[in-house]
Short mmCIF file of C-alpha atoms in Angstrom, two decimals:
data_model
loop_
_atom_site.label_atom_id
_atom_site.label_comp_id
_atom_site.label_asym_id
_atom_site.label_seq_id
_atom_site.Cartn_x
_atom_site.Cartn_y
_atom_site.Cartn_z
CA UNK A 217 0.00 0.00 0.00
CA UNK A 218 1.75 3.38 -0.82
CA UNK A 219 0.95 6.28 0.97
CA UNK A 220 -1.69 7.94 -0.84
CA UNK A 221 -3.90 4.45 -0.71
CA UNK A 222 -2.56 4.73 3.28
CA UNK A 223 -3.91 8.29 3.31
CA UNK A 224 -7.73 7.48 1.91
CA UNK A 225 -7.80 4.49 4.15
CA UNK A 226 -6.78 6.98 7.02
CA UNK A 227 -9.94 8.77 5.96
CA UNK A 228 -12.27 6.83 5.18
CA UNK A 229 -12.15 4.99 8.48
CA UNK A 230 -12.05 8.78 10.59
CA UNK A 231 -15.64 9.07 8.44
CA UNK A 232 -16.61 6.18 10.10
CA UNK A 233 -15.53 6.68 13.27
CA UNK A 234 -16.27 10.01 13.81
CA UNK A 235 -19.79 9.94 12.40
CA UNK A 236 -21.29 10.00 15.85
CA UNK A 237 -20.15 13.52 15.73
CA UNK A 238 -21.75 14.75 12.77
CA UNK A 239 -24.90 12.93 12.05
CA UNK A 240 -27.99 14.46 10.52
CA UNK A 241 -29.63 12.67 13.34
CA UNK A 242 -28.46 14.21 16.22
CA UNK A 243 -30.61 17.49 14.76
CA UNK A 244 -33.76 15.53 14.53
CA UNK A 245 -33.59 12.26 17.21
CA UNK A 246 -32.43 12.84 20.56
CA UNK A 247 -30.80 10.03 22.35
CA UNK A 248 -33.40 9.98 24.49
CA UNK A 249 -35.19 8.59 21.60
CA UNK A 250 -32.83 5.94 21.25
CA UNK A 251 -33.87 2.46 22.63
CA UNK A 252 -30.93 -0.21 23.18
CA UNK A 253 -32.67 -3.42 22.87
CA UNK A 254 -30.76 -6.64 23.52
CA UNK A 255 -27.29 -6.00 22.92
CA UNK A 256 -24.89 -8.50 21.98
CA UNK A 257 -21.60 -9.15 23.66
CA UNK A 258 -19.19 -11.25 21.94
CA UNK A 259 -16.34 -12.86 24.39
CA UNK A 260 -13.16 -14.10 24.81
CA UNK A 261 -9.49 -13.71 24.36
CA UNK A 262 -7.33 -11.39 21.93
CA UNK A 263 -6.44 -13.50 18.77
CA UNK A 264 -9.08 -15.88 19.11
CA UNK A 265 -10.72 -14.91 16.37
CA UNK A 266 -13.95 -12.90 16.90
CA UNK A 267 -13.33 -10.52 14.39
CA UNK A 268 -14.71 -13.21 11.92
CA UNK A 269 -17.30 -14.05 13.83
CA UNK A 270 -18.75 -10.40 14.45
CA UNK A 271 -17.99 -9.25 10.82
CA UNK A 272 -20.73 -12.29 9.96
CA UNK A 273 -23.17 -10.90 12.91
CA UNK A 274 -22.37 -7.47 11.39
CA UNK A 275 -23.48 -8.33 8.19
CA UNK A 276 -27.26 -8.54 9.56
CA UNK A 277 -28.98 -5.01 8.07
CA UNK A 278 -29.77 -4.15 12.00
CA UNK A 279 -26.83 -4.44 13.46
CA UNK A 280 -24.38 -1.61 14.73
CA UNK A 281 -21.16 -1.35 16.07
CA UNK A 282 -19.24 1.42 17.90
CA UNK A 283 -17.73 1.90 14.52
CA UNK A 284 -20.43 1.39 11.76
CA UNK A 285 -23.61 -0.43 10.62
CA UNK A 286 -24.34 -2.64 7.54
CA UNK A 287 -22.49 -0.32 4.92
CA UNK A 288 -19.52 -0.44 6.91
CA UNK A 289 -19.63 -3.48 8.64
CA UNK A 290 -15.88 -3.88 8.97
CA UNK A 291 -15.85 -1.00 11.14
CA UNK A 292 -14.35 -0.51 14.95
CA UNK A 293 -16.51 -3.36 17.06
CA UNK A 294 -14.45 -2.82 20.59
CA UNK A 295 -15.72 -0.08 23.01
CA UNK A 296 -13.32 -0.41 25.55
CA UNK A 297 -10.27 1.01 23.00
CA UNK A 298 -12.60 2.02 20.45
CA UNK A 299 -15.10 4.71 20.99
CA UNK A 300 -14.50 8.12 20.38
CA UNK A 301 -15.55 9.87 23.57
CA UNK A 302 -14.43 8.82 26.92
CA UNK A 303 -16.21 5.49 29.02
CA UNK A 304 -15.68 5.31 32.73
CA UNK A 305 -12.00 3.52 33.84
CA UNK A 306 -13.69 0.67 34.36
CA UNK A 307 -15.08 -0.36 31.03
CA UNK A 308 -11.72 0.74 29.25
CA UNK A 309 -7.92 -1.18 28.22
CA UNK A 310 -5.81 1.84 29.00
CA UNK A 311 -2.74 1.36 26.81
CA UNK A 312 -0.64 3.81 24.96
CA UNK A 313 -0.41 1.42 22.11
CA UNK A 314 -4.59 1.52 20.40
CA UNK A 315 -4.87 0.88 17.47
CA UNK A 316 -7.99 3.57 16.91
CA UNK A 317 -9.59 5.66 17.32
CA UNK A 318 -7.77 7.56 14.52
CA UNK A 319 -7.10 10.56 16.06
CA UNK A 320 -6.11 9.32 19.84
CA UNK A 321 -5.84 12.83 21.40
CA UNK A 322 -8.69 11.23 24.20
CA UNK A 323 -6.68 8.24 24.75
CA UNK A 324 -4.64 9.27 28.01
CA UNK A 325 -2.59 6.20 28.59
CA UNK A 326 -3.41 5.86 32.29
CA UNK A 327 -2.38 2.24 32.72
CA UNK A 328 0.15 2.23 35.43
CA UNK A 329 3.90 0.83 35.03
CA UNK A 330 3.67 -2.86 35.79
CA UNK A 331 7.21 -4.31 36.41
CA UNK A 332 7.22 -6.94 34.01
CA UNK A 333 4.81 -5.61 31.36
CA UNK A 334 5.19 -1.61 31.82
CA UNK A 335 2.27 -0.01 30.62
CA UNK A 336 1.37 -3.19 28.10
CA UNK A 337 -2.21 -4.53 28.66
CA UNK A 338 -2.11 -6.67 25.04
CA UNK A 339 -3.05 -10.39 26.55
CA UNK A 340 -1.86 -9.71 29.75
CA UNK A 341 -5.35 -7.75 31.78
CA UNK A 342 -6.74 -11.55 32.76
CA UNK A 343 -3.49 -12.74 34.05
CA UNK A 344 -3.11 -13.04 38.11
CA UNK A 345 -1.16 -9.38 38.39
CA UNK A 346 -3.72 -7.79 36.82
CA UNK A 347 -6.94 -9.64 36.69
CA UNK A 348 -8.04 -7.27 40.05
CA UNK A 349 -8.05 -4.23 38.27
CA UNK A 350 -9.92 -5.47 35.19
CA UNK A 351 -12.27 -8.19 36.99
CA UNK A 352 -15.75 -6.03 37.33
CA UNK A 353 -19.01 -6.38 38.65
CA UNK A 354 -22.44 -5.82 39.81
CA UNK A 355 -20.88 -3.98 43.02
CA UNK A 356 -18.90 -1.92 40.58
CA UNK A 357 -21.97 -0.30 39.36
CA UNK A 358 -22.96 3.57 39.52
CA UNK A 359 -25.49 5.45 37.84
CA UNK A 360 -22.68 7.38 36.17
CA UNK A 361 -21.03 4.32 34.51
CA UNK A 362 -24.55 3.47 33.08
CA UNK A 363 -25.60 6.64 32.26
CA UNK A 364 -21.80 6.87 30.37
CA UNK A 365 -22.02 3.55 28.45
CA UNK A 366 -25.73 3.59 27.41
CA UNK A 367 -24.71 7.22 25.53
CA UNK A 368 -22.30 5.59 23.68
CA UNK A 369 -24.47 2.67 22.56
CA UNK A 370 -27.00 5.33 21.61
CA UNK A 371 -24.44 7.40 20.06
CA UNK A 372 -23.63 4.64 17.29
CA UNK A 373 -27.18 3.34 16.71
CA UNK A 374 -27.98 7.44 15.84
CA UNK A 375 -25.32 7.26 13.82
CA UNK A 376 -25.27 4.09 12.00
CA UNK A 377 -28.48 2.59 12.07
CA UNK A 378 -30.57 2.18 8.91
CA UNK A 379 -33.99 2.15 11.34
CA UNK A 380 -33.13 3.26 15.04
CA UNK A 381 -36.35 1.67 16.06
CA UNK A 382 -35.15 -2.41 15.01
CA UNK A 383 -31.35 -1.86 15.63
CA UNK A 384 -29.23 -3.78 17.28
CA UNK A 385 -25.81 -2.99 19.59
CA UNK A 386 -22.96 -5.46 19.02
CA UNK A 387 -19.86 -5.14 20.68
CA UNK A 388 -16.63 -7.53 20.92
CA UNK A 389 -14.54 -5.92 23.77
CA UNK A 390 -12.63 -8.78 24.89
CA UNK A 391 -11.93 -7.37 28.51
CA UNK A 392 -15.86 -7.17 28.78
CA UNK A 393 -15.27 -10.94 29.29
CA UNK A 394 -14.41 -10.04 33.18
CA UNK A 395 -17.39 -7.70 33.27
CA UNK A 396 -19.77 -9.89 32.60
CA UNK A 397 -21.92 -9.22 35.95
CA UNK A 398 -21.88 -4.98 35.67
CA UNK A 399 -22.83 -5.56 32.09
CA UNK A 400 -25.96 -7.98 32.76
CA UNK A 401 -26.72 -5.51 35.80
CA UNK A 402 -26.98 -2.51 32.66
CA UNK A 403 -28.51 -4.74 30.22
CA UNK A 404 -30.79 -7.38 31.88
CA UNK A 405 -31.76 -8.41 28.23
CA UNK A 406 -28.37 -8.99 26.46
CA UNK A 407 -27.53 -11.90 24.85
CA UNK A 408 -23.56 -13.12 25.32
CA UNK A 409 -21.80 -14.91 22.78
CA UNK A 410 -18.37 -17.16 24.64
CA UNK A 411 -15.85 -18.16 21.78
CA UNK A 412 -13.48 -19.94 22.65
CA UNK A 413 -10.06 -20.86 20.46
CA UNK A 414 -7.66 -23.49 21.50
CA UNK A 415 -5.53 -22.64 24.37
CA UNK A 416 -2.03 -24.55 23.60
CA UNK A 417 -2.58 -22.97 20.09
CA UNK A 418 -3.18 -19.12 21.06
CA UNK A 419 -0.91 -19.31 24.21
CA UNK A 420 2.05 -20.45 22.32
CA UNK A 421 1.21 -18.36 19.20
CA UNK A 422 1.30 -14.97 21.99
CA UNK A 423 4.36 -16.10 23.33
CA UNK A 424 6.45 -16.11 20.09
CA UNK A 425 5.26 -12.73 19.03
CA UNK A 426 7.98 -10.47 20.05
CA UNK A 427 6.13 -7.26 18.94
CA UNK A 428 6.87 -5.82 22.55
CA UNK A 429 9.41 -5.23 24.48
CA UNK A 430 8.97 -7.51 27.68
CA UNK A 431 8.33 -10.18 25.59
CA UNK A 432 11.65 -10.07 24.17
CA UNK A 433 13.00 -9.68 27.31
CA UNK A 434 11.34 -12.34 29.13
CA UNK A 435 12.05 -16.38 29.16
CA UNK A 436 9.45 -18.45 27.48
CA UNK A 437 8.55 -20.42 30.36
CA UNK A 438 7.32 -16.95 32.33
CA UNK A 439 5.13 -15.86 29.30
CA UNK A 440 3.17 -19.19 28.39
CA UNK A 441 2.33 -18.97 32.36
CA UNK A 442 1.19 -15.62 32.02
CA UNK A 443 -0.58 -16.07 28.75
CA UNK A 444 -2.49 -19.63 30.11
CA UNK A 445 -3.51 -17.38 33.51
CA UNK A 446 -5.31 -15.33 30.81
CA UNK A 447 -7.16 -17.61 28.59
CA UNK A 448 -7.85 -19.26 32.07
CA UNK A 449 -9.55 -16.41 34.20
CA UNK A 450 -10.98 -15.15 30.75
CA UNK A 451 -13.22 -18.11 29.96
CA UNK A 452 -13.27 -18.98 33.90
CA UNK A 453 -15.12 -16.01 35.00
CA UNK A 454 -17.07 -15.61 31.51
CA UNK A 455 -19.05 -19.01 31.96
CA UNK A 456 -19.14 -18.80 35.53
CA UNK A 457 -21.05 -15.22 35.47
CA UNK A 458 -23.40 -16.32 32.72
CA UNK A 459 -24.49 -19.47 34.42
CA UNK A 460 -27.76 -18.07 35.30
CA UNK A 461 -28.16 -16.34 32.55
CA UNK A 462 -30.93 -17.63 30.25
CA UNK A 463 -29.15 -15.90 26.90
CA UNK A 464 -26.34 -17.32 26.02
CA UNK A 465 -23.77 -19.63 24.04
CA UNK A 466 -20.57 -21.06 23.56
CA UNK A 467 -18.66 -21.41 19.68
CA UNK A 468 -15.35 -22.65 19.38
CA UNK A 469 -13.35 -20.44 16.62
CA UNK A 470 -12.41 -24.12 15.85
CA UNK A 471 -15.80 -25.28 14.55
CA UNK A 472 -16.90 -21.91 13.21
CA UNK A 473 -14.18 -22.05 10.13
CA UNK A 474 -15.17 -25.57 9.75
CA UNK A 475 -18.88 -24.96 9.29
CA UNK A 476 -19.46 -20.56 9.52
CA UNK A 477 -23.03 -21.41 7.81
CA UNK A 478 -23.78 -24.11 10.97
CA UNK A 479 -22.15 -22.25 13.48
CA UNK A 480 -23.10 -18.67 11.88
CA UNK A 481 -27.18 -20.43 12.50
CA UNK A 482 -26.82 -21.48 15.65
CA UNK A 483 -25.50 -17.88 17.02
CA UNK A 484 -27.65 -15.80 15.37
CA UNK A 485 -30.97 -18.02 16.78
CA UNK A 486 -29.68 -17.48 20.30
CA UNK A 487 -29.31 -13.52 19.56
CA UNK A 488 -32.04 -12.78 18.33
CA UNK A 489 -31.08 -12.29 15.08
CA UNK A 490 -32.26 -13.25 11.44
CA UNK A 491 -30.13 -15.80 9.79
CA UNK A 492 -29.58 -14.73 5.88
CA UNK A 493 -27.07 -16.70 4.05
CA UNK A 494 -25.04 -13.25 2.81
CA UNK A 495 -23.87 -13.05 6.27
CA UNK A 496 -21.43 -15.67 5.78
CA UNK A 497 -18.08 -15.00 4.08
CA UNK A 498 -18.52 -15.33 0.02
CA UNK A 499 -15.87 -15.37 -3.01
CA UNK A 500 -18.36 -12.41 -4.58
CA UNK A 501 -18.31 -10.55 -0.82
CA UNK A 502 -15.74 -7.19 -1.57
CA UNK A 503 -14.88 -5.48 1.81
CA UNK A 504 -15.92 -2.20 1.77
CA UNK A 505 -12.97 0.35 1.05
CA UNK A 506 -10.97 1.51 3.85
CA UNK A 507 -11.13 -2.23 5.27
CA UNK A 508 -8.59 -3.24 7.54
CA UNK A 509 -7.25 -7.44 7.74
CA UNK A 510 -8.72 -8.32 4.90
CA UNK A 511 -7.55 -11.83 5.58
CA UNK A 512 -9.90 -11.89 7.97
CA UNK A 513 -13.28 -12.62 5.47
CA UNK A 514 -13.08 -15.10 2.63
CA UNK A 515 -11.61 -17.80 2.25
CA UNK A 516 -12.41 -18.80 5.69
CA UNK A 517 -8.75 -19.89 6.90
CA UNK A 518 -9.40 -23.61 8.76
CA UNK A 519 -6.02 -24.41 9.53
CA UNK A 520 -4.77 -21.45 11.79
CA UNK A 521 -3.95 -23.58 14.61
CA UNK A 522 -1.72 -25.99 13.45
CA UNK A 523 1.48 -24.00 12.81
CA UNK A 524 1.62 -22.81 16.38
CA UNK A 525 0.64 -26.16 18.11
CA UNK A 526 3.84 -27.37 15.75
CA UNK A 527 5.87 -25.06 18.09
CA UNK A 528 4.87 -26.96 21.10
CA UNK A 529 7.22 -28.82 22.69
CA UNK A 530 6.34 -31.56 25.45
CA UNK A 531 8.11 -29.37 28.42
CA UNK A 532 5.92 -26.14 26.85
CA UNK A 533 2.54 -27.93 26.33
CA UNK A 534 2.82 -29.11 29.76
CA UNK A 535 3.13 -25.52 30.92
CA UNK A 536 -0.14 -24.80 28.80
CA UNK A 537 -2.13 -27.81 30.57
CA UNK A 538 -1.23 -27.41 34.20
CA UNK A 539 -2.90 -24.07 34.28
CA UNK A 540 -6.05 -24.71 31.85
CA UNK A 541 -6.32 -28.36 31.75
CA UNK A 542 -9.52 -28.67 33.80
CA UNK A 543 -11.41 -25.87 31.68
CA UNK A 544 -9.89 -26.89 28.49
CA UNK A 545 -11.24 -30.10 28.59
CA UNK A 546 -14.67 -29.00 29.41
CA UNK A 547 -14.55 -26.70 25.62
CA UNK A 548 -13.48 -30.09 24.06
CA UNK A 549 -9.49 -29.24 24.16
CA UNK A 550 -6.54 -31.43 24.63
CA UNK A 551 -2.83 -30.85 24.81
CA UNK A 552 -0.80 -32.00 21.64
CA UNK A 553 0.34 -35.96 22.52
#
């Protein structure tokens, strides 16, 4: 991509993301107008591949994201480093490294100095040194943080919606995952989506990437501990906080590539949502311009796991399976023999 295709990508996706802003609508609807009606909350870990899954969801003419509705439906999908205001602490990854909004001049990089990580959040919030300050729940609730949230929900669907009367909010913020109980005390009527991805796979995949600095500098041992902690107290507290909760399910990313138009079905009838066959990727489907990982559409990749479980060792995997073995299991996961 040379700069000038750099620079109208740069643009088009500060159209999108700024729209809130600048709508028509916010001269002739009020968000007071604005209903939220069962919003959708996809879940898990970074990297386990609910970008493809949303982008299907997305599809669906009624659904918004924080970023766009069906004409842009590639558009930003995570609140918590996404929107273009400011949410309460609480529902927010403070990192200096986002990768949006475009402009980042509200982003204020709060995160404190950890001594391992420094200010690094990327697959490391769910992890035992840090899982206090990012675990939330119903006891965590003010007025203020609803008040705060529901305006940006309301913000997008003025924004993005083609009917602000049958939209729907869908949001993949994978530190929601530990919020679980705040977000069902705001939204008694969502509907939660778990995915799951293998665990020896992802966790080993994190711990080669040497994109930041204490990765490089730390022994591989250390990280696959810290990275299995995640995926642990991720999933852990998901399915624990939605066991009473009536809507609800559980995909692995495993089974979606195998089968999207199965899996895709069996989603969208626990949403709430109308199945249409466009939703799932297509060799005619063009992303819309400004698009960001296109590899992340069609052809659905199906074999994403295997070069990373090929960098398993036994001494590694066994690091993997002593901290999620139990919960692994129960998703249908096994370490490499």
């Amino acid at each position: 991509m040379n700069k000038f295709e750099r620079l109208l990508q740069v643009t088009v996706n500060a159209y999108w993301e700024y729209k809130p802003w600048w709508t028509l609508r916010q001269w002739t609807t009020s968000l007071d107008e604005i209903k939220i009606n069962r919003p959708i909350f996809v879940l898990g870990v970074q990297g386990g591949g609910l970008t493809l899954l949303t982008r299907m969801l997305h599809r669906n003419p009624n659904v918004v994201t924080i970023g766009g509705g069906r004409t842009y439906w590639v558009g930003n999908n995570e609140m918590d480093k996404q929107y273009i205001g400011e949410l309460p602490e609480d529902l927010t990854l403070r990192s200096p490294r986002y990768q949006s909004p475009t402009f980042k001049t509200h982003m204020r990089g709060k995160a404190e100095e950890h001594p391992v990580f420094g200010r690094e959040r990327n697959w490391v919030y769910a992890c035992e040194d840090l899982l206090d300050q990012y675990r939330k729940t119903d006891t965590d609730w003010t007025p203020e943080k609803e008040t705060c949230l529901r305006r940006a929900i309301k913000e997008s669907i003025r924004a993005y919606a083609q009917d602000t009367e049958t939209a729907r909010f869908l949001d993949m913020s994978q530190t929601f995952s530990l919020k679980v109980p705040l977000l069902r005390k705001i939204f008694p009527d969502a509907r939660f989506v778990v995915q799951t991805r293998n665990p020896y796979a992802t966790c080993i995949k994190e711990a080669c990437d040497d994109a930041y600095e204490w990765r490089r500098e730390t022994e591989l041992e250390r990280k696959l501990n810290i990275f299995a902690e995640h995926w642990r107290n991720t999933y852990a507290h998901a399915v624990d906080d939605l066991k009473t909760h009536a809507h609800k399910i559980t995909v692995r990313y495993e089974d979606l590539v195998e089968d999207p138009e199965g899996e895709l079905r069996r989603v969208a009838e626990a949403v709430d949502l109308e199945y249409d066959p466009d939703m799932v990727p297509r060799a005619h489907h063009r992303l819309p311009f400004g698009a960001s990982e296109s590899h992340k559409w069609f052809p659905v990749r199906t074999e994403v796991n295997e070069k990373h479980l090929n960098q398993l060792s036994e001494r590694t995997a066994s690091v993997i399976r002593e901290n999620v073995e139990d919960l692994a299991r129960s998703f249908g996961y096994r370490a490499p023999a």
